[in-house]
Every structure is written in structure tokens, then in C-alpha cells.
Protein backbone atom coordinates (compact mmCIF):
# COMPACT_ATOMS: atom_id res chain seq x y z
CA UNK A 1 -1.78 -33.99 -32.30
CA UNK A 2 -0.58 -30.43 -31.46
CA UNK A 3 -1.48 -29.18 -27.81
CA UNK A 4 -3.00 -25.80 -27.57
CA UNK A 5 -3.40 -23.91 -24.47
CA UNK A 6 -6.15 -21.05 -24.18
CA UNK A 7 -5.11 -18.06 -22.13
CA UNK A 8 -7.18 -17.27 -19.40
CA UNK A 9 -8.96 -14.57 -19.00
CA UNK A 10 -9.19 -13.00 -16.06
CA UNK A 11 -12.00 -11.07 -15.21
CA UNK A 12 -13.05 -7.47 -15.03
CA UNK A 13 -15.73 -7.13 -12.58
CA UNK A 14 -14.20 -6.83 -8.76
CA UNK A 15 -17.03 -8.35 -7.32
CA UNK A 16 -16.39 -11.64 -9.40
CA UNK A 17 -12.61 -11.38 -8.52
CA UNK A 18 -13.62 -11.48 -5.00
CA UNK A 19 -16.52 -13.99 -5.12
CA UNK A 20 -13.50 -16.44 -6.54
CA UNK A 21 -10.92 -15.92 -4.07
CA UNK A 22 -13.43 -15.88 -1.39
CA UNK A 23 -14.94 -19.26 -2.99
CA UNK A 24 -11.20 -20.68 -3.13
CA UNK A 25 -11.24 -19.66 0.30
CA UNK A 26 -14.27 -20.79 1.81
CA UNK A 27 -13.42 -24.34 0.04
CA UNK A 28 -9.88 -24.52 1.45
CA UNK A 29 -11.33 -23.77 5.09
CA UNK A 30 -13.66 -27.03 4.08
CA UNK A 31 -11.11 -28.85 3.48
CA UNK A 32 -8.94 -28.67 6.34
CA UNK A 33 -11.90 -29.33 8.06
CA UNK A 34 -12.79 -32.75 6.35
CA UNK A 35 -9.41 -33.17 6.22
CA UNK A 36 -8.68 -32.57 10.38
CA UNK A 37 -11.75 -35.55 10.61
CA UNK A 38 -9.62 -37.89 8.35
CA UNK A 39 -6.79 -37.79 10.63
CA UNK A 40 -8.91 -38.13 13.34
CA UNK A 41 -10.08 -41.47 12.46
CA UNK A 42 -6.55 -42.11 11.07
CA UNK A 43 -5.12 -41.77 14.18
CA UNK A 44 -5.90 -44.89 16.15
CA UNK A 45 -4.36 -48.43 15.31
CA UNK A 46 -1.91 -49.23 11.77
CA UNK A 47 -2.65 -46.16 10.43
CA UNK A 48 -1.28 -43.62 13.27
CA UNK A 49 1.64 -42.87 10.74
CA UNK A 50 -0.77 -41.77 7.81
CA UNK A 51 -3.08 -39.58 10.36
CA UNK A 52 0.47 -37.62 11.29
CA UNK A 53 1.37 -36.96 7.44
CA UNK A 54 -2.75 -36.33 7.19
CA UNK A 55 -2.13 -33.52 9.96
CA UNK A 56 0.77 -32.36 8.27
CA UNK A 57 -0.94 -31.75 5.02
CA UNK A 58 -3.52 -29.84 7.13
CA UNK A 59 -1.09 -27.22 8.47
CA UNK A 60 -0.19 -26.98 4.71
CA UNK A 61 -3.82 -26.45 3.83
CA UNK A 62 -4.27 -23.61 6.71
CA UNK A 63 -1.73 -21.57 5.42
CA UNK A 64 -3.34 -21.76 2.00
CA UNK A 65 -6.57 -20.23 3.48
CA UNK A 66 -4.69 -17.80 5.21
CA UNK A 67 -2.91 -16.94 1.91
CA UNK A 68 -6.31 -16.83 0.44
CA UNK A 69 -7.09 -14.22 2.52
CA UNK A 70 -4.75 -12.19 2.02
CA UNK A 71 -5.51 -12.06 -1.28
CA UNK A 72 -8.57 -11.05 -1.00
CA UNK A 73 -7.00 -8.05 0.85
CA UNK A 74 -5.33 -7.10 -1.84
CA UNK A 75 -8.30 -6.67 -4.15
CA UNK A 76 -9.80 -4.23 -2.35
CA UNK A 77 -13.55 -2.64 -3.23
CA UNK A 78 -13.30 0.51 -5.55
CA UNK A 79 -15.24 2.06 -2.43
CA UNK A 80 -12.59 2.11 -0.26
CA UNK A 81 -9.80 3.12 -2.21
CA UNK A 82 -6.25 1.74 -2.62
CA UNK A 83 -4.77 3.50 0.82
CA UNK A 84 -7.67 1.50 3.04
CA UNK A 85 -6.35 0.26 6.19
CA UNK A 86 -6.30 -3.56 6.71
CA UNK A 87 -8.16 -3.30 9.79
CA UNK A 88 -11.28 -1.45 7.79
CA UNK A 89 -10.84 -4.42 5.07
CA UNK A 90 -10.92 -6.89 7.85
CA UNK A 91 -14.60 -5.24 9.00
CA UNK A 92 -15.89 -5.09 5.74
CA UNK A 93 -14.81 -8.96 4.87
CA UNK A 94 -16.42 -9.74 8.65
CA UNK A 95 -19.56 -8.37 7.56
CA UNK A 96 -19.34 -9.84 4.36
CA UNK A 97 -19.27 -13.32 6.35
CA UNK A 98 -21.69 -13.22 8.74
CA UNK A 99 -24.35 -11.55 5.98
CA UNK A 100 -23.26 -14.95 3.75
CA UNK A 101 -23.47 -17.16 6.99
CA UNK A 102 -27.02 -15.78 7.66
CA UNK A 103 -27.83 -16.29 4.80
CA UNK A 104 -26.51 -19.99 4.67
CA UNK A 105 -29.53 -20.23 8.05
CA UNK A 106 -32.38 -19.07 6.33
């Protein structure tokens, strides 16, 4: 049976760029958070060796996020050009959160 592979491709639209890293992002943050309660739990009795290797994977997971955002830096809106500063991304991505956290409330 031959194996074929489709190519993937990658979108146009900017906003649906960003709504995937930010997704990716969101999810990774999720994880480390489920993840932090695993070791938690694995902490106490037999298992203390498997909640450090848990809280190593977690560091691992962190820098994935923060990786994540970064890329979202470097898909920057049309708006604000390719010579934005980082520190105007970083408002606009702040605002982006809380509006999706409020959201999130209603």
C-alpha cells in the first residue's frame, strides 16, 4: 500500500494564523496547568519520583507557551506594520486577552 502525504496548506487570512497560534497557546498554558495538579498529587508517597519528572516536563511545557508567544509576535496585524515595537504588540495581544477572557464570563 503506497503512503501518501498531503501538503499542508497554510493559510492566508492573518486573523486565522493568529487564532491558531493563540489556540496552540492558550492549550499549552492548560496544560501545564493540569499538568502542575498531576504532580501535585504525584508528589506524596511511591510516586514522589514520577511527580519530579511530571515537574520537569512542566518547565518543558512553559517554555513551549512562551515560544508560542513569540510566535504570535512575529505575525504581526497588517495594522501595525512590520517595524511595530514589541511593547505595542504586547498591548494589543493584552487587550486581545482580557476582551477573550470577558468574554469567557459572560
Amino acid at each position: 500500500m503506497p503512503l501518501t502525504t498531503d501538503k499542508t496548506v497554510l493559510p492566508t487570512d492573518e486573523h486565522t494564523v493568529r487564532h491558531g497560534i493563540d489556540q496552540l497557546h492558550a492549550d499549552a498554558l492548560d496544560l501545564a496547568r493540569r499538568t502542575k495538579q498531576l504532580a501535585t498529587v504525584l508528589d506524596h508517597g511511591d510516586y514522589s519520583a514520577a511527580g519530579g519528572r511530571v515537574r520537569t516536563a512542566i518547565s518543558h511545557i512553559w517554555r513551549a507557551a512562551e515560544d508560542l508567544h513569540s510566535a504570535f509576535h512575529t505575525a504581526p496585524p497588517r495594522c501595525a506594520g512590520p517595524d511595530a515595537s514589541l511593547s505595542r504588540l504586547c498591548g494589543r495581544r493584552m487587550r486581545y486577552l482580557a476582551a477573550r477572557v470577558a468574554k469567557r464570563a459572560e
